[in-house]
Amino acid sequence: MTNPQALPRGTQPEGAKSQDEASRQVREMFTRIAPRYDLLNHLLSMQMDRLWRARTSRELRPILWRPDTVVLDLCCGTGDLAFALRHGAKSHIIGADFSHTMLVRAREKAVAANDASPIPFLEADALRLPFPDRSFDLVTSAFGFRNLANYEDGLKEIFRVLKREGTIGILEFAEAPPGILRDAYRFYTRSVLPKIGAWISGDREAYAYLPRSVSRFFRPEEFAAVLERVGYAQVRYHLMTLGSVALHLAVRP
Ligand SMILES: C[S@@+](CC[C@H](N)C(=O)[O-])C[C@H]1O[C@@H](n2cnc3c(N)ncnc32)[C@H](O)[C@@H]1O
């Protein structure tokens, strides 16, 4: 059993002394790396990020393909999960993020896709969403949730905006179980990835933050327990790529 005191409350970038400071640092960091974000995402994950989002979209298809489903993709960044969810689906999807520069890139991609009804991308903080209670059938987030300054508050805010029987789907990195694979993963994420990230983005701190934030985040079974504690039902998760990524699913009763 994990000691609840030992669990992380929220992300903690180096030197951040309060939740507001942590949020501000995260927003500034993503704003700085936005121009190279997509390139580095695909390069550093060896294109696996596309598969993880596609698998998420497939898992959620029964919800996405209902005609009047309303979806919020939180921490949408440059929009890649929102675009993957949209793929062939009939639902109405909105993307939200608190980094203006990431959203500018998402909007450019939406325009380039020449879609008859482009996905709207709007600026919002995941901890203070500008939506009424029970607005969405599905709330998703890919690789964004881990960066929130308070995880329980984030889950409660998502709970608030979900309709009854609405689904939460969170795709996040996880550390593989102890063993040679985890050692290889740690070597890659701690020694190789920050160097390539720093070299291409020019931002050493941002790509050193990534592995630190992953190893501080919950293990999948811990996160499942937090979802249950906040009040979600039907909590489950699927591991991908040797346990390095987890898709967490649950329902607001
Ligand atoms: C690693 S990126 C993920 C982007 C996208 N979902 C993807 O799959 O590529 C994390 C995103 O979360 C956003 N973010 C972090 N904390 C946030 C918050 N409190 N509210 C809104 N967006 C947040 C950042 O601005 C950044 O764009």
Short mmCIF file of N, CA, C and O and ligand atoms in Angstrom, two decimals, residues 23 26-27 30 37-38 41 53 73-81 96-99 102 124-127 141-149, ligand 1:
data_model
loop_
_atom_site.label_atom_id
_atom_site.label_comp_id
_atom_site.label_asym_id
_atom_site.label_seq_id
_atom_site.Cartn_x
_atom_site.Cartn_y
_atom_site.Cartn_z
N SER A 23 1.99 26.64 -11.84
CA SER A 23 1.17 26.83 -13.03
C SER A 23 1.80 27.82 -13.99
O SER A 23 1.85 27.59 -15.20
N VAL A 26 4.80 26.32 -15.72
CA VAL A 26 4.40 25.33 -16.74
C VAL A 26 3.91 26.06 -17.99
O VAL A 26 4.28 25.73 -19.12
N ARG A 27 3.09 27.10 -17.78
CA ARG A 27 2.54 27.82 -18.94
C ARG A 27 3.67 28.49 -19.74
O ARG A 27 3.73 28.39 -20.96
N PHE A 30 5.69 25.77 -21.75
CA PHE A 30 5.07 25.28 -22.99
C PHE A 30 4.97 26.38 -24.04
O PHE A 30 5.07 26.11 -25.23
N TYR A 37 7.34 22.10 -30.63
CA TYR A 37 6.68 21.06 -29.82
C TYR A 37 6.33 19.82 -30.65
O TYR A 37 6.68 18.69 -30.30
N ASP A 38 5.66 20.02 -31.79
CA ASP A 38 5.21 18.86 -32.59
C ASP A 38 6.40 18.06 -33.09
O ASP A 38 6.43 16.83 -33.00
N ASN A 41 7.95 16.15 -30.28
CA ASN A 41 7.05 15.08 -29.83
C ASN A 41 7.20 13.84 -30.70
O ASN A 41 7.36 12.72 -30.20
N ARG A 53 -2.28 8.26 -29.41
CA ARG A 53 -3.51 9.06 -29.56
C ARG A 53 -4.54 8.31 -30.41
O ARG A 53 -5.73 8.34 -30.13
N ASP A 73 -11.34 18.45 -25.03
CA ASP A 73 -9.97 17.95 -24.93
C ASP A 73 -9.16 18.99 -24.16
O ASP A 73 -8.85 20.06 -24.68
N LEU A 74 -8.82 18.63 -22.94
CA LEU A 74 -8.13 19.55 -22.04
C LEU A 74 -6.62 19.49 -22.23
O LEU A 74 -6.09 18.43 -22.54
N CYS A 75 -5.95 20.60 -21.96
CA CYS A 75 -4.50 20.66 -22.15
C CYS A 75 -4.20 20.19 -23.58
O CYS A 75 -3.31 19.36 -23.80
N CYS A 76 -4.96 20.74 -24.52
CA CYS A 76 -4.94 20.22 -25.90
C CYS A 76 -3.65 20.56 -26.63
O CYS A 76 -3.36 19.97 -27.67
N GLY A 77 -2.87 21.54 -26.13
CA GLY A 77 -1.62 21.90 -26.80
C GLY A 77 -1.88 22.28 -28.24
O GLY A 77 -2.76 23.08 -28.56
N THR A 78 -1.14 21.66 -29.16
CA THR A 78 -1.28 21.99 -30.58
C THR A 78 -2.39 21.17 -31.24
O THR A 78 -2.49 21.13 -32.46
N GLY A 79 -3.20 20.48 -30.44
CA GLY A 79 -4.45 19.90 -30.95
C GLY A 79 -4.41 18.46 -31.42
O GLY A 79 -5.43 17.95 -31.90
N ASP A 80 -3.28 17.77 -31.26
CA ASP A 80 -3.19 16.45 -31.90
C ASP A 80 -4.19 15.42 -31.38
O ASP A 80 -4.69 14.60 -32.15
N LEU A 81 -4.50 15.44 -30.08
CA LEU A 81 -5.50 14.46 -29.61
C LEU A 81 -6.89 14.86 -30.13
O LEU A 81 -7.65 14.01 -30.60
N ALA A 96 -9.01 22.94 -25.30
CA ALA A 96 -8.71 24.04 -24.37
C ALA A 96 -7.31 23.87 -23.80
O ALA A 96 -6.87 22.75 -23.49
N ASP A 97 -6.63 25.00 -23.66
CA ASP A 97 -5.26 24.98 -23.12
C ASP A 97 -4.99 26.38 -22.56
O ASP A 97 -5.64 27.34 -22.95
N PHE A 98 -4.04 26.48 -21.63
CA PHE A 98 -3.76 27.82 -21.11
C PHE A 98 -2.54 28.48 -21.74
O PHE A 98 -2.16 29.57 -21.34
N SER A 99 -1.94 27.83 -22.73
CA SER A 99 -0.82 28.47 -23.44
C SER A 99 -1.31 29.00 -24.78
O SER A 99 -1.65 28.23 -25.69
N MET A 102 0.54 27.70 -27.94
CA MET A 102 0.19 26.33 -28.36
C MET A 102 -1.14 26.38 -29.13
O MET A 102 -1.31 25.71 -30.15
N ALA A 124 -8.04 28.37 -21.70
CA ALA A 124 -8.68 28.13 -20.40
C ALA A 124 -7.72 27.36 -19.51
O ALA A 124 -6.92 26.54 -19.98
N ASP A 125 -7.84 27.62 -18.22
CA ASP A 125 -7.05 26.90 -17.22
C ASP A 125 -7.85 25.67 -16.77
O ASP A 125 -9.01 25.81 -16.37
N ALA A 126 -7.22 24.51 -16.83
CA ALA A 126 -7.91 23.26 -16.49
C ALA A 126 -8.41 23.26 -15.04
O ALA A 126 -9.30 22.49 -14.69
N LEU A 127 -7.84 24.11 -14.19
CA LEU A 127 -8.26 24.13 -12.80
C LEU A 127 -9.43 25.09 -12.56
O LEU A 127 -9.99 25.13 -11.46
N SER A 141 -7.59 14.17 -22.00
CA SER A 141 -6.35 14.94 -21.92
C SER A 141 -5.19 14.00 -22.26
O SER A 141 -5.13 12.88 -21.76
N ALA A 142 -4.31 14.46 -23.14
CA ALA A 142 -3.14 13.63 -23.49
C ALA A 142 -1.87 14.33 -23.03
O ALA A 142 -1.56 15.44 -23.49
N PHE A 143 -1.16 13.71 -22.13
CA PHE A 143 0.15 14.17 -21.67
C PHE A 143 0.11 15.58 -21.09
O PHE A 143 1.14 16.25 -21.02
N GLY A 144 -1.08 16.01 -20.67
CA GLY A 144 -1.23 17.35 -20.11
C GLY A 144 -1.54 17.30 -18.63
O GLY A 144 -1.07 18.13 -17.85
N PHE A 145 -2.32 16.31 -18.21
CA PHE A 145 -2.80 16.25 -16.83
C PHE A 145 -1.65 16.28 -15.82
O PHE A 145 -1.73 16.93 -14.78
N ARG A 146 -0.58 15.56 -16.16
CA ARG A 146 0.60 15.46 -15.27
C ARG A 146 1.17 16.83 -14.90
O ARG A 146 1.86 16.99 -13.91
N ASN A 147 0.86 17.83 -15.75
CA ASN A 147 1.43 19.17 -15.54
C ASN A 147 0.57 20.08 -14.67
O ASN A 147 0.93 21.23 -14.44
N LEU A 148 -0.58 19.57 -14.20
CA LEU A 148 -1.44 20.42 -13.38
C LEU A 148 -0.82 20.65 -12.01
O LEU A 148 -0.17 19.76 -11.45
N ALA A 149 -1.09 21.82 -11.47
CA ALA A 149 -0.49 22.17 -10.18
C ALA A 149 -1.20 21.49 -9.02
O ALA A 149 -0.68 21.44 -7.91
C1 LIG B 1 2.70 17.95 -23.06
S1 LIG B 1 1.56 19.11 -23.70
C2 LIG B 1 0.31 18.06 -24.37
C3 LIG B 1 -0.38 18.66 -25.55
C4 LIG B 1 -1.33 17.72 -26.30
N1 LIG B 1 -2.41 17.26 -25.48
C5 LIG B 1 -0.61 16.57 -26.94
O1 LIG B 1 -1.08 15.45 -26.84
O2 LIG B 1 0.42 16.80 -27.58
C6 LIG B 1 0.83 19.69 -22.22
C7 LIG B 1 -0.11 20.87 -22.42
O3 LIG B 1 -0.83 21.07 -21.20
C8 LIG B 1 -1.07 22.46 -21.07
N2 LIG B 1 -1.40 22.73 -19.67
C9 LIG B 1 -0.68 22.41 -18.57
N3 LIG B 1 -1.31 22.83 -17.46
C10 LIG B 1 -2.48 23.38 -17.86
C11 LIG B 1 -3.57 23.98 -17.19
N4 LIG B 1 -3.57 24.12 -15.85
N5 LIG B 1 -4.61 24.42 -17.91
C12 LIG B 1 -4.62 24.32 -19.26
N6 LIG B 1 -3.61 23.78 -19.98
C13 LIG B 1 -2.54 23.31 -19.27
C14 LIG B 1 0.23 23.08 -21.55
O4 LIG B 1 0.06 24.44 -21.90
C15 LIG B 1 0.58 22.20 -22.74
O5 LIG B 1 0.08 22.72 -23.94
#
